[in-house]
Each structure stands twice: as C-alpha cells, then as structure tokens.
C-alpha cells in the first residue's frame, strides 16, 4: 500500500516539476485543439458533400500503403512517397546551395560598396517580385532537361532574399565593432572575416531561411510543370487520376518537411552564431 | 618565453617619466554640415601628456571631448593642428593608442577570453600561441574574470563587460590608454568598484592614460591633471587643474580633506559657469 502511494507521490512530483501542466497545455493540448477543429470541419464537409471530398478516415485508409511503405519501388515511375520527397529535396538543396554561394558574396559586395549597391539594387528590385516559376521556360530552353531547369529555378529563388539580407547585415555592422578593428590595425581582409562576417551572420541566416522557405514553396509548382519524380508532380499526377486522398497526404508531407527544413536551418544558425535564432 | 618575460618586466619597471608622450598643438576640428555650412567643434587645443601620466578631460556632453579623444585615437582627423605621439604625427588608428569604449564594444559572437585573444592575436602577432595564452590568462586574472572567461558578453553584467574592455586594452601593451567615459554606462556602486580596480592596475603597471569623463569626483579620484573644457561649439581648454593628492589614493580619506572640496567646487563652478553662459 505504501509502495503504491509512494509511486503516486513520485508521479505527481515529476508531473509538477518536469512536465508542468501549463507547459503541456501550451505545447500539446492547445495545438491538438486547433488540429481537431480543422479535422472536424473537414469531416463535416466531407460527410455532407460525399462527391467532393473523402472523409479524413477514408483518406487515411486510402493512404495506408504510402504511409506504411514510404520507400517502395514497384517498377519505373512507381516509387514510394519517401523517394519522391528525397528527389524534391535534392533539387532544392542543390539550387539553394548554388544560390547561397552566389548570393552571400554579392550581398557582401553591395553591403560594403555604395557604387555596387547603386548598380545592382535596381536589378534586384525588378527581378525580386517575379515569380521564380517564370524563369522555367528560359531554363528549359537553355538546358533542354527538366532536372537542371528545376534546379536553376530554385537557384534564382534563393538569390534575392539572401542578397538583400546579407547586404542589410553588412551595411548595418555596428561602427563600434569597426572602430575596434581599426584601432587594432586589422588588415581589410581580416576585418571582413573576423568582424563583418560574424557580425552579419544573423542577417545572412534570416536571408537563408526565407530563401529556403520560398524554394520549398516553388519546387512543388516547378515539378507540377516539369513532371518527373518529385513530390510536386505527385500532387498533379494524383489529381489527374482524381485521387484526392493522396493530395491530402502530399500536402501534409510537404508542410511537415518545410517546417523541418526551417527548424534544421535555425539549429544550424544557433550552432554557428552561438546565439539563439531570434530574428523572424 | 623570454619575449613575454621581458615584456612583463619592462611593463613593471617603467617609472613616471618626464618625457612628453603626447603633444597636441593648435588642434582645430571643423565638421562639414550636410547643408554645406561648417560647425566648429574644437578650437585651438594645446595639450601635452607626459609618460605615465593620468589625465582626465572633463566637460559637458556635446562639448567635443569625445571628438578630441577620437582624434588622438586616429578615428577622426583634425582639421588644423598636429597631434604627435612620441614625436610621430598621428594619421590613422593604431594599437599603440588602445581605446576603452564607453559601450564596451565587445564582439558578441566571441567569449570573454576570445575577445581579449582577438586583440592579442592582431597586435602581438610575433608571440607564440603559448605566450599569447599566458598573456590572456594573466589579464583575465588581473580584472578578476577568470571564472567568466568562457561566457559570452550577453551573459555578463555591464561592469564585467567593461572589465573585459579594459583587459583587452591593456593586454596589447599600448603606449597610451584612451578611455571614453569608461564608467559612464555603469551604476554608481559598480562604478566606484571599477575605478578602484583600474587605479590598482594603473599603480601596478604605469601607463599614460587619457580619460574622458563628465564626473568631477571620478576625475579628482583618478587623475594627475584635469583638463576642463568649455562648452561647444568652438570648445576650448578652459583650465588645467593639477591634482595634488598622493598615490595610492583612498576615496574616503580624500573626501575628508578640505583641499578635495576646494578643487571639486572650483571644477564644478567652472563647469556651471560655462553651462550658464550657454543659456
């Protein structure tokens, strides 16, 4: 009896100390409430308009195969959703990496030089509002292949936010830090690597996170147009087969992956800058 | 290793010299306004600072005292006149005139230790890594920050940050130490403690210091001479006070002397007088 009561006491103590009720409410209960409201809405709509939508339960059952076997290979073009996701991620990473490698130096350059800013800024302002998908025909004409064209579009997508934020970060490096560098007689190159780069890293990461977020938005649209293997074409393909169940699954997978990408990048930011990712 | 020992020895053996270290002659600073007009900030400043002398420059805010320090640091250029350190004209910033900044200017992405190490790496680049580490450790200990050595600037108090700033400045053995209202952003209790600490360090290893302040008590407690600036625009040196109190000074004892109050009132009257003139 005393054993049971001590267990109860321990559980209660742990509950109050480590898994605080308020924390559980904020991180588990309230988000769950939000999801269940949406789910209930979907369910009620699907129940009344059966020809429009599958109910959540029907969608789950229909997608069970995808969920249980994400990495199946059943002949050419018939791949599990995990493979499709990896193919899309590969395009995004390649384009994003190339874009960042170009954008960060350009951002640095226009952040440091007024002339460069005046020369390049108008171009950026004109290209930035253009939907990156509009570059696809040009890319297709140049590369003649779907895959490099998709990567090129992601490359273009990744340029603008990173350039703009890097330039902002570099041009707003505190004069105090530059005074320290000058008093210590740092050569120009070391001022860039030792002072300006670390000082503007938070801004650069903000740019990178916006870029990656938009790139993940754009890849779905690009793949719908180019076809091939990828989560975006999967969405279009399933719609063509009037299989809305899989479209619901795809939306959920795309959303979770986007969230994961942003969380990962903010972890990298925390690790690189030694400071929590507060911006944005 | 011998390098380091001679460096430390040399620092301690230096006694108060009579040689002129910093000579400012007929310095005038004019700012160009955006509308094309001119603003006369400093007019005809003449000042000589001797070796191992502690000079405080005091004046109302906006009187151009910080500008004067920046010109000595090389961060700004004089419009007319000359500023010479050890006979050489000052044209650009240099580690021989290391600054202690009002707002600390620590690099937030480096730890306390790394902040000091950065300065040592840049300036004492001929030392071996072991010697550099010894110097950093020694100066961390000197400002009682050994325990906080691996913290980031965000994680320590204002007083601790300024101690890092001071350690960073003296670690690279500048010819002259420039302090721009070093205690201005600190609360009164921390300020008193840190003034004591800086004086202790200064007593132990003599060094020429030019300190900007707006606190008469601070100047009387710390300095050998006090430069009183008139109000800007066209700020000039109004008067130079000799502070006769012997070292090592004790603030409580100082406060009990009549001389202290006479000097204090004299300085305050001077500042009040020039402040009222403004209105």
PDB file of C-alpha atoms in Angstrom, chain B:
ATOM      1  CA  UNK B   1      59.005  32.801 -23.438  1.00  0.00           C
ATOM      2  CA  UNK B   2      61.838  35.268 -22.930  1.00  0.00           C
ATOM      3  CA  UNK B   3      59.838  37.657 -25.033  1.00  0.00           C
ATOM      4  CA  UNK B   4      56.969  37.501 -22.614  1.00  0.00           C
ATOM      5  CA  UNK B   5      59.145  37.876 -19.540  1.00  0.00           C
ATOM      6  CA  UNK B   6      60.943  40.920 -20.867  1.00  0.00           C
ATOM      7  CA  UNK B   7      57.591  42.344 -21.856  1.00  0.00           C
ATOM      8  CA  UNK B   8      56.159  41.919 -18.383  1.00  0.00           C
ATOM      9  CA  UNK B   9      59.356  43.127 -16.760  1.00  0.00           C
ATOM     10  CA  UNK B  10      59.525  46.143 -18.984  1.00  0.00           C
ATOM     11  CA  UNK B  11      55.942  46.995 -18.114  1.00  0.00           C
ATOM     12  CA  UNK B  12      56.647  46.931 -14.390  1.00  0.00           C
ATOM     13  CA  UNK B  13      59.967  48.744 -14.436  1.00  0.00           C
ATOM     14  CA  UNK B  14      58.597  51.765 -16.150  1.00  0.00           C
ATOM     15  CA  UNK B  15      58.524  54.647 -13.724  1.00  0.00           C
ATOM     16  CA  UNK B  16      56.828  58.001 -14.051  1.00  0.00           C
ATOM     17  CA  UNK B  17      58.821  59.794 -16.736  1.00  0.00           C
ATOM     18  CA  UNK B  18      59.160  63.432 -17.506  1.00  0.00           C
ATOM     19  CA  UNK B  19      59.230  62.976 -21.232  1.00  0.00           C
ATOM     20  CA  UNK B  20      56.359  64.339 -23.306  1.00  0.00           C
ATOM     21  CA  UNK B  21      54.457  61.424 -24.751  1.00  0.00           C
ATOM     22  CA  UNK B  22      51.520  63.037 -26.486  1.00  0.00           C
ATOM     23  CA  UNK B  23      51.734  66.568 -27.817  1.00  0.00           C
ATOM     24  CA  UNK B  24      48.615  68.271 -29.213  1.00  0.00           C
ATOM     25  CA  UNK B  25      49.295  71.620 -30.879  1.00  0.00           C
ATOM     26  CA  UNK B  26      46.766  74.172 -32.133  1.00  0.00           C
ATOM     27  CA  UNK B  27      44.232  71.476 -32.862  1.00  0.00           C
ATOM     28  CA  UNK B  28      41.022  72.664 -34.512  1.00  0.00           C
ATOM     29  CA  UNK B  29      38.197  70.447 -35.707  1.00  0.00           C
ATOM     30  CA  UNK B  30      35.586  71.684 -38.151  1.00  0.00           C
ATOM     31  CA  UNK B  31      32.721  69.473 -39.300  1.00  0.00           C
ATOM     32  CA  UNK B  32      31.170  69.983 -42.692  1.00  0.00           C
ATOM     33  CA  UNK B  33      27.403  70.149 -42.325  1.00  0.00           C
ATOM     34  CA  UNK B  34      25.084  68.414 -44.745  1.00  0.00           C
ATOM     35  CA  UNK B  35      23.697  71.802 -45.825  1.00  0.00           C
ATOM     36  CA  UNK B  36      27.190  72.974 -46.773  1.00  0.00           C
ATOM     37  CA  UNK B  37      27.741  75.011 -43.621  1.00  0.00           C
ATOM     38  CA  UNK B  38      30.515  74.440 -41.125  1.00  0.00           C
ATOM     39  CA  UNK B  39      30.461  73.521 -37.477  1.00  0.00           C
ATOM     40  CA  UNK B  40      33.448  74.452 -35.324  1.00  0.00           C
ATOM     41  CA  UNK B  41      33.681  71.675 -32.741  1.00  0.00           C
ATOM     42  CA  UNK B  42      37.113  72.189 -31.199  1.00  0.00           C
ATOM     43  CA  UNK B  43      39.171  75.355 -31.326  1.00  0.00           C
ATOM     44  CA  UNK B  44      42.891  75.716 -30.750  1.00  0.00           C
ATOM     45  CA  UNK B  45      43.521  72.856 -28.345  1.00  0.00           C
ATOM     46  CA  UNK B  46      47.025  72.648 -26.866  1.00  0.00           C
ATOM     47  CA  UNK B  47      47.766  69.784 -24.511  1.00  0.00           C
ATOM     48  CA  UNK B  48      50.798  67.742 -23.540  1.00  0.00           C
ATOM     49  CA  UNK B  49      50.582  64.422 -21.750  1.00  0.00           C
ATOM     50  CA  UNK B  50      53.708  63.065 -20.107  1.00  0.00           C
ATOM     51  CA  UNK B  51      54.786  59.481 -19.821  1.00  0.00           C
ATOM     52  CA  UNK B  52      52.791  57.531 -17.218  1.00  0.00           C
ATOM     53  CA  UNK B  53      50.543  60.470 -16.536  1.00  0.00           C
ATOM     54  CA  UNK B  54      46.820  60.045 -15.900  1.00  0.00           C
ATOM     55  CA  UNK B  55      44.929  62.912 -17.493  1.00  0.00           C
ATOM     56  CA  UNK B  56      41.170  63.342 -17.259  1.00  0.00           C
ATOM     57  CA  UNK B  57      39.303  65.531 -19.755  1.00  0.00           C
ATOM     58  CA  UNK B  58      36.055  66.845 -18.367  1.00  0.00           C
ATOM     59  CA  UNK B  59      33.267  68.902 -19.893  1.00  0.00           C
ATOM     60  CA  UNK B  60      29.566  68.996 -20.584  1.00  0.00           C
ATOM     61  CA  UNK B  61      28.126  66.480 -23.008  1.00  0.00           C
ATOM     62  CA  UNK B  62      28.417  67.659 -26.568  1.00  0.00           C
ATOM     63  CA  UNK B  63      31.453  69.834 -25.795  1.00  0.00           C
ATOM     64  CA  UNK B  64      33.642  67.847 -28.164  1.00  0.00           C
ATOM     65  CA  UNK B  65      35.686  65.987 -25.577  1.00  0.00           C
ATOM     66  CA  UNK B  66      34.902  62.673 -27.241  1.00  0.00           C
ATOM     67  CA  UNK B  67      35.909  64.165 -30.580  1.00  0.00           C
ATOM     68  CA  UNK B  68      39.255  65.105 -29.064  1.00  0.00           C
ATOM     69  CA  UNK B  69      39.783  61.523 -27.911  1.00  0.00           C
ATOM     70  CA  UNK B  70      38.762  60.148 -31.304  1.00  0.00           C
ATOM     71  CA  UNK B  71      41.300  62.411 -32.991  1.00  0.00           C
ATOM     72  CA  UNK B  72      44.015  61.135 -30.661  1.00  0.00           C
ATOM     73  CA  UNK B  73      42.851  57.587 -31.393  1.00  0.00           C
ATOM     74  CA  UNK B  74      43.077  58.345 -35.123  1.00  0.00           C
ATOM     75  CA  UNK B  75      39.417  57.527 -35.724  1.00  0.00           C
ATOM     76  CA  UNK B  76      38.839  61.137 -36.774  1.00  0.00           C
ATOM     77  CA  UNK B  77      41.137  63.646 -38.413  1.00  0.00           C
ATOM     78  CA  UNK B  78      41.991  67.094 -37.108  1.00  0.00           C
ATOM     79  CA  UNK B  79      41.141  69.929 -39.498  1.00  0.00           C
ATOM     80  CA  UNK B  80      44.134  72.040 -38.406  1.00  0.00           C
ATOM     81  CA  UNK B  81      46.997  71.500 -36.000  1.00  0.00           C
ATOM     82  CA  UNK B  82      49.060  68.496 -35.102  1.00  0.00           C
ATOM     83  CA  UNK B  83      48.833  65.530 -32.744  1.00  0.00           C
ATOM     84  CA  UNK B  84      52.105  63.736 -32.119  1.00  0.00           C
ATOM     85  CA  UNK B  85      52.747  60.571 -30.155  1.00  0.00           C
ATOM     86  CA  UNK B  86      56.416  60.066 -29.261  1.00  0.00           C
ATOM     87  CA  UNK B  87      57.315  62.576 -31.938  1.00  0.00           C
ATOM     88  CA  UNK B  88      55.344  60.878 -34.699  1.00  0.00           C
ATOM     89  CA  UNK B  89      52.318  62.513 -36.260  1.00  0.00           C
ATOM     90  CA  UNK B  90      49.090  60.576 -35.718  1.00  0.00           C
ATOM     91  CA  UNK B  91      47.394  59.867 -39.033  1.00  0.00           C
ATOM     92  CA  UNK B  92      45.420  56.676 -38.523  1.00  0.00           C
ATOM     93  CA  UNK B  93      44.182  54.419 -35.721  1.00  0.00           C
ATOM     94  CA  UNK B  94      46.807  52.236 -34.117  1.00  0.00           C
ATOM     95  CA  UNK B  95      47.201  49.736 -31.326  1.00  0.00           C
ATOM     96  CA  UNK B  96      49.738  51.992 -29.610  1.00  0.00           C
ATOM     97  CA  UNK B  97      46.717  54.081 -28.517  1.00  0.00           C
ATOM     98  CA  UNK B  98      44.244  51.422 -27.466  1.00  0.00           C
ATOM     99  CA  UNK B  99      40.739  52.542 -26.618  1.00  0.00           C
ATOM    100  CA  UNK B 100      38.395  51.544 -23.828  1.00  0.00           C
ATOM    101  CA  UNK B 101      34.989  52.301 -25.292  1.00  0.00           C
ATOM    102  CA  UNK B 102      32.023  53.755 -23.433  1.00  0.00           C
ATOM    103  CA  UNK B 103      29.705  50.993 -24.601  1.00  0.00           C
ATOM    104  CA  UNK B 104      32.381  48.325 -24.239  1.00  0.00           C
ATOM    105  CA  UNK B 105      32.401  47.372 -27.951  1.00  0.00           C
ATOM    106  CA  UNK B 106      32.901  43.716 -27.188  1.00  0.00           C
ATOM    107  CA  UNK B 107      32.275  41.374 -30.071  1.00  0.00           C
ATOM    108  CA  UNK B 108      29.121  39.468 -29.046  1.00  0.00           C
ATOM    109  CA  UNK B 109      29.966  36.324 -31.005  1.00  0.00           C
ATOM    110  CA  UNK B 110      33.207  35.793 -29.079  1.00  0.00           C
ATOM    111  CA  UNK B 111      33.604  34.706 -25.464  1.00  0.00           C
ATOM    112  CA  UNK B 112      35.331  36.938 -22.923  1.00  0.00           C
ATOM    113  CA  UNK B 113      38.577  35.050 -23.456  1.00  0.00           C
ATOM    114  CA  UNK B 114      38.245  35.148 -27.255  1.00  0.00           C
ATOM    115  CA  UNK B 115      37.603  38.894 -27.192  1.00  0.00           C
ATOM    116  CA  UNK B 116      40.907  39.502 -25.440  1.00  0.00           C
ATOM    117  CA  UNK B 117      42.640  36.876 -27.546  1.00  0.00           C
ATOM    118  CA  UNK B 118      41.496  38.581 -30.760  1.00  0.00           C
ATOM    119  CA  UNK B 119      43.289  41.783 -29.765  1.00  0.00           C
ATOM    120  CA  UNK B 120      46.404  39.866 -28.684  1.00  0.00           C
ATOM    121  CA  UNK B 121      46.387  37.903 -31.957  1.00  0.00           C
ATOM    122  CA  UNK B 122      46.148  41.052 -34.031  1.00  0.00           C
ATOM    123  CA  UNK B 123      48.716  43.174 -32.235  1.00  0.00           C
ATOM    124  CA  UNK B 124      51.221  40.831 -30.586  1.00  0.00           C
ATOM    125  CA  UNK B 125      51.338  38.573 -33.624  1.00  0.00           C
ATOM    126  CA  UNK B 126      55.031  37.784 -33.134  1.00  0.00           C
ATOM    127  CA  UNK B 127      54.384  35.820 -29.928  1.00  0.00           C
ATOM    128  CA  UNK B 128      53.914  32.050 -29.864  1.00  0.00           C
ATOM    129  CA  UNK B 129      50.448  30.644 -29.063  1.00  0.00           C
ATOM    130  CA  UNK B 130      51.628  29.672 -25.570  1.00  0.00           C
ATOM    131  CA  UNK B 131      52.842  33.173 -24.821  1.00  0.00           C
ATOM    132  CA  UNK B 132      49.590  34.617 -26.133  1.00  0.00           C
ATOM    133  CA  UNK B 133      47.596  32.299 -23.912  1.00  0.00           C
ATOM    134  CA  UNK B 134      49.652  33.318 -20.889  1.00  0.00           C
ATOM    135  CA  UNK B 135      49.050  36.995 -21.580  1.00  0.00           C
ATOM    136  CA  UNK B 136      45.313  36.456 -21.992  1.00  0.00           C
ATOM    137  CA  UNK B 137      45.144  34.410 -18.777  1.00  0.00           C
ATOM    138  CA  UNK B 138      47.185  36.980 -16.879  1.00  0.00           C
ATOM    139  CA  UNK B 139      44.923  39.838 -17.891  1.00  0.00           C
ATOM    140  CA  UNK B 140      41.779  37.831 -17.214  1.00  0.00           C
ATOM    141  CA  UNK B 141      43.079  37.296 -13.702  1.00  0.00           C
ATOM    142  CA  UNK B 142      44.032  40.966 -13.396  1.00  0.00           C
ATOM    143  CA  UNK B 143      40.390  42.030 -13.840  1.00  0.00           C
ATOM    144  CA  UNK B 144      39.030  39.045 -11.851  1.00  0.00           C
ATOM    145  CA  UNK B 145      37.308  37.472 -14.802  1.00  0.00           C
ATOM    146  CA  UNK B 146      38.965  34.055 -14.872  1.00  0.00           C
ATOM    147  CA  UNK B 147      35.711  32.403 -13.791  1.00  0.00           C
ATOM    148  CA  UNK B 148      33.711  34.134 -16.534  1.00  0.00           C
ATOM    149  CA  UNK B 149      36.331  33.581 -19.243  1.00  0.00           C
ATOM    150  CA  UNK B 150      34.170  31.313 -21.378  1.00  0.00           C
ATOM    151  CA  UNK B 151      30.966  33.315 -21.138  1.00  0.00           C
ATOM    152  CA  UNK B 152      29.594  35.424 -23.954  1.00  0.00           C
ATOM    153  CA  UNK B 153      29.186  39.202 -23.486  1.00  0.00           C
ATOM    154  CA  UNK B 154      25.371  38.819 -23.368  1.00  0.00           C
ATOM    155  CA  UNK B 155      25.750  36.656 -20.309  1.00  0.00           C
ATOM    156  CA  UNK B 156      27.709  39.068 -18.092  1.00  0.00           C
ATOM    157  CA  UNK B 157      26.937  42.377 -16.382  1.00  0.00           C
ATOM    158  CA  UNK B 158      27.907  45.844 -17.602  1.00  0.00           C
ATOM    159  CA  UNK B 159      30.699  46.130 -15.065  1.00  0.00           C
ATOM    160  CA  UNK B 160      32.136  42.795 -16.148  1.00  0.00           C
ATOM    161  CA  UNK B 161      31.908  43.817 -19.791  1.00  0.00           C
ATOM    162  CA  UNK B 162      33.895  46.961 -19.141  1.00  0.00           C
ATOM    163  CA  UNK B 163      36.483  44.916 -17.247  1.00  0.00           C
ATOM    164  CA  UNK B 164      36.847  42.813 -20.387  1.00  0.00           C
ATOM    165  CA  UNK B 165      37.245  46.024 -22.373  1.00  0.00           C
ATOM    166  CA  UNK B 166      39.980  47.183 -20.013  1.00  0.00           C
ATOM    167  CA  UNK B 167      41.745  43.812 -20.038  1.00  0.00           C
ATOM    168  CA  UNK B 168      41.588  43.779 -23.828  1.00  0.00           C
ATOM    169  CA  UNK B 169      43.083  47.254 -23.983  1.00  0.00           C
ATOM    170  CA  UNK B 170      45.993  46.745 -21.605  1.00  0.00           C
ATOM    171  CA  UNK B 171      46.794  43.212 -22.810  1.00  0.00           C
ATOM    172  CA  UNK B 172      48.261  44.593 -26.023  1.00  0.00           C
ATOM    173  CA  UNK B 173      50.561  46.942 -24.060  1.00  0.00           C
ATOM    174  CA  UNK B 174      49.629  50.221 -25.738  1.00  0.00           C
ATOM    175  CA  UNK B 175      51.884  53.257 -25.348  1.00  0.00           C
ATOM    176  CA  UNK B 176      48.799  55.129 -24.264  1.00  0.00           C
ATOM    177  CA  UNK B 177      45.415  54.110 -22.953  1.00  0.00           C
ATOM    178  CA  UNK B 178      42.420  56.103 -24.196  1.00  0.00           C
ATOM    179  CA  UNK B 179      39.234  55.797 -22.173  1.00  0.00           C
ATOM    180  CA  UNK B 180      35.987  57.274 -23.475  1.00  0.00           C
ATOM    181  CA  UNK B 181      33.696  57.694 -20.445  1.00  0.00           C
ATOM    182  CA  UNK B 182      34.605  54.157 -19.428  1.00  0.00           C
ATOM    183  CA  UNK B 183      32.324  54.112 -16.391  1.00  0.00           C
ATOM    184  CA  UNK B 184      29.546  56.264 -17.850  1.00  0.00           C
ATOM    185  CA  UNK B 185      27.140  53.416 -18.527  1.00  0.00           C
ATOM    186  CA  UNK B 186      27.565  51.764 -15.115  1.00  0.00           C
ATOM    187  CA  UNK B 187      25.574  52.139 -11.928  1.00  0.00           C
ATOM    188  CA  UNK B 188      27.176  54.125  -9.095  1.00  0.00           C
ATOM    189  CA  UNK B 189      28.218  51.144  -6.963  1.00  0.00           C
ATOM    190  CA  UNK B 190      29.808  49.232  -9.820  1.00  0.00           C
ATOM    191  CA  UNK B 191      31.454  52.430 -10.995  1.00  0.00           C
ATOM    192  CA  UNK B 192      33.247  53.027  -7.687  1.00  0.00           C
ATOM    193  CA  UNK B 193      34.490  49.462  -7.551  1.00  0.00           C
ATOM    194  CA  UNK B 194      35.761  49.546 -11.100  1.00  0.00           C
ATOM    195  CA  UNK B 195      37.504  52.913 -10.624  1.00  0.00           C
ATOM    196  CA  UNK B 196      39.368  51.363  -7.691  1.00  0.00           C
ATOM    197  CA  UNK B 197      40.308  48.362  -9.833  1.00  0.00           C
ATOM    198  CA  UNK B 198      41.547  50.447 -12.735  1.00  0.00           C
ATOM    199  CA  UNK B 199      43.657  52.563 -10.374  1.00  0.00           C
ATOM    200  CA  UNK B 200      45.146  49.422  -8.826  1.00  0.00           C
ATOM    201  CA  UNK B 201      46.128  48.154 -12.245  1.00  0.00           C
ATOM    202  CA  UNK B 202      47.465  51.564 -13.188  1.00  0.00           C
ATOM    203  CA  UNK B 203      49.519  51.730  -9.977  1.00  0.00           C
ATOM    204  CA  UNK B 204      50.962  48.280 -10.662  1.00  0.00           C
ATOM    205  CA  UNK B 205      51.967  48.907 -14.250  1.00  0.00           C
ATOM    206  CA  UNK B 206      52.408  52.566 -15.012  1.00  0.00           C
ATOM    207  CA  UNK B 207      50.804  53.760 -18.180  1.00  0.00           C
ATOM    208  CA  UNK B 208      49.803  57.047 -19.791  1.00  0.00           C
ATOM    209  CA  UNK B 209      46.051  57.452 -19.701  1.00  0.00           C
ATOM    210  CA  UNK B 210      43.734  59.979 -21.298  1.00  0.00           C
ATOM    211  CA  UNK B 211      40.263  59.578 -19.861  1.00  0.00           C
ATOM    212  CA  UNK B 212      37.111  61.384 -20.942  1.00  0.00           C
ATOM    213  CA  UNK B 213      34.551  61.860 -18.196  1.00  0.00           C
ATOM    214  CA  UNK B 214      31.757  64.138 -17.066  1.00  0.00           C
ATOM    215  CA  UNK B 215      32.150  63.223 -13.394  1.00  0.00           C
ATOM    216  CA  UNK B 216      34.261  65.631 -11.323  1.00  0.00           C
ATOM    217  CA  UNK B 217      34.649  63.164  -8.423  1.00  0.00           C
ATOM    218  CA  UNK B 218      35.873  60.485 -10.790  1.00  0.00           C
ATOM    219  CA  UNK B 219      38.430  62.865 -12.285  1.00  0.00           C
ATOM    220  CA  UNK B 220      39.669  64.033  -8.868  1.00  0.00           C
ATOM    221  CA  UNK B 221      39.977  60.476  -7.606  1.00  0.00           C
ATOM    222  CA  UNK B 222      41.795  59.067 -10.614  1.00  0.00           C
ATOM    223  CA  UNK B 223      43.730  61.737 -12.480  1.00  0.00           C
ATOM    224  CA  UNK B 224      47.046  63.579 -12.075  1.00  0.00           C
ATOM    225  CA  UNK B 225      45.700  66.503 -14.064  1.00  0.00           C
ATOM    226  CA  UNK B 226      42.207  67.524 -15.055  1.00  0.00           C
ATOM    227  CA  UNK B 227      41.546  69.300 -18.333  1.00  0.00           C
ATOM    228  CA  UNK B 228      38.414  71.439 -18.093  1.00  0.00           C
ATOM    229  CA  UNK B 229      36.756  72.041 -21.452  1.00  0.00           C
ATOM    230  CA  UNK B 230      34.477  74.976 -22.213  1.00  0.00           C
ATOM    231  CA  UNK B 231      31.138  74.340 -23.853  1.00  0.00           C
ATOM    232  CA  UNK B 232      30.828  73.755 -27.568  1.00  0.00           C
ATOM    233  CA  UNK B 233      30.518  74.930 -30.251  1.00  0.00           C
ATOM    234  CA  UNK B 234      34.130  76.057 -30.524  1.00  0.00           C
ATOM    235  CA  UNK B 235      35.111  74.253 -27.338  1.00  0.00           C
ATOM    236  CA  UNK B 236      38.495  75.176 -25.917  1.00  0.00           C
ATOM    237  CA  UNK B 237      40.570  74.082 -22.958  1.00  0.00           C
ATOM    238  CA  UNK B 238      39.394  76.434 -20.227  1.00  0.00           C
ATOM    239  CA  UNK B 239      41.735  75.421 -17.491  1.00  0.00           C
ATOM    240  CA  UNK B 240      44.054  72.624 -16.416  1.00  0.00           C
ATOM    241  CA  UNK B 241      43.872  71.566 -12.763  1.00  0.00           C
ATOM    242  CA  UNK B 242      46.772  69.813 -11.045  1.00  0.00           C
ATOM    243  CA  UNK B 243      45.501  67.182  -8.624  1.00  0.00           C
ATOM    244  CA  UNK B 244      47.997  67.230  -5.745  1.00  0.00           C
ATOM    245  CA  UNK B 245      46.827  64.152  -3.817  1.00  0.00           C
ATOM    246  CA  UNK B 246      49.483  61.485  -3.367  1.00  0.00           C
ATOM    247  CA  UNK B 247      49.016  57.964  -4.717  1.00  0.00           C
ATOM    248  CA  UNK B 248      47.620  55.463  -3.676  1.00  0.00           C
ATOM    249  CA  UNK B 249      44.507  57.437  -3.054  1.00  0.00           C
ATOM    250  CA  UNK B 250      41.730  56.463  -0.740  1.00  0.00           C
ATOM    251  CA  UNK B 251      38.390  57.940  -1.669  1.00  0.00           C
ATOM    252  CA  UNK B 252      37.061  58.018   1.898  1.00  0.00           C
ATOM    253  CA  UNK B 253      40.155  59.848   3.145  1.00  0.00           C
ATOM    254  CA  UNK B 254      40.104  62.215   0.161  1.00  0.00           C
ATOM    255  CA  UNK B 255      36.530  63.157   0.889  1.00  0.00           C
ATOM    256  CA  UNK B 256      37.529  64.281   4.378  1.00  0.00           C
ATOM    257  CA  UNK B 257      40.106  66.809   3.168  1.00  0.00           C
ATOM    258  CA  UNK B 258      39.336  70.467   2.572  1.00  0.00           C
ATOM    259  CA  UNK B 259      41.579  70.513  -0.480  1.00  0.00           C
ATOM    260  CA  UNK B 260      39.370  67.952  -2.177  1.00  0.00           C
ATOM    261  CA  UNK B 261      36.306  70.102  -1.722  1.00  0.00           C
ATOM    262  CA  UNK B 262      38.059  73.240  -2.846  1.00  0.00           C
ATOM    263  CA  UNK B 263      39.185  71.556  -6.060  1.00  0.00           C
ATOM    264  CA  UNK B 264      35.809  69.958  -6.534  1.00  0.00           C
ATOM    265  CA  UNK B 265      33.952  73.245  -6.093  1.00  0.00           C
ATOM    266  CA  UNK B 266      36.418  75.003  -8.352  1.00  0.00           C
ATOM    267  CA  UNK B 267      35.833  72.493 -11.124  1.00  0.00           C
ATOM    268  CA  UNK B 268      32.071  72.483 -10.648  1.00  0.00           C
ATOM    269  CA  UNK B 269      31.949  76.287 -10.623  1.00  0.00           C
ATOM    270  CA  UNK B 270      33.906  76.336 -13.842  1.00  0.00           C
ATOM    271  CA  UNK B 271      31.528  73.878 -15.489  1.00  0.00           C
ATOM    272  CA  UNK B 272      28.427  75.645 -14.143  1.00  0.00           C
ATOM    273  CA  UNK B 273      29.739  78.963 -15.285  1.00  0.00           C
ATOM    274  CA  UNK B 274      30.238  77.728 -18.822  1.00  0.00           C
ATOM    275  CA  UNK B 275      26.944  75.921 -18.785  1.00  0.00           C
ATOM    276  CA  UNK B 276      25.034  79.037 -17.751  1.00  0.00           C
ATOM    277  CA  UNK B 277      26.776  81.063 -20.423  1.00  0.00           C
ATOM    278  CA  UNK B 278      25.162  78.772 -22.943  1.00  0.00           C
ATOM    279  CA  UNK B 279      21.606  79.693 -21.864  1.00  0.00           C
TER     280      UNK B 279
END
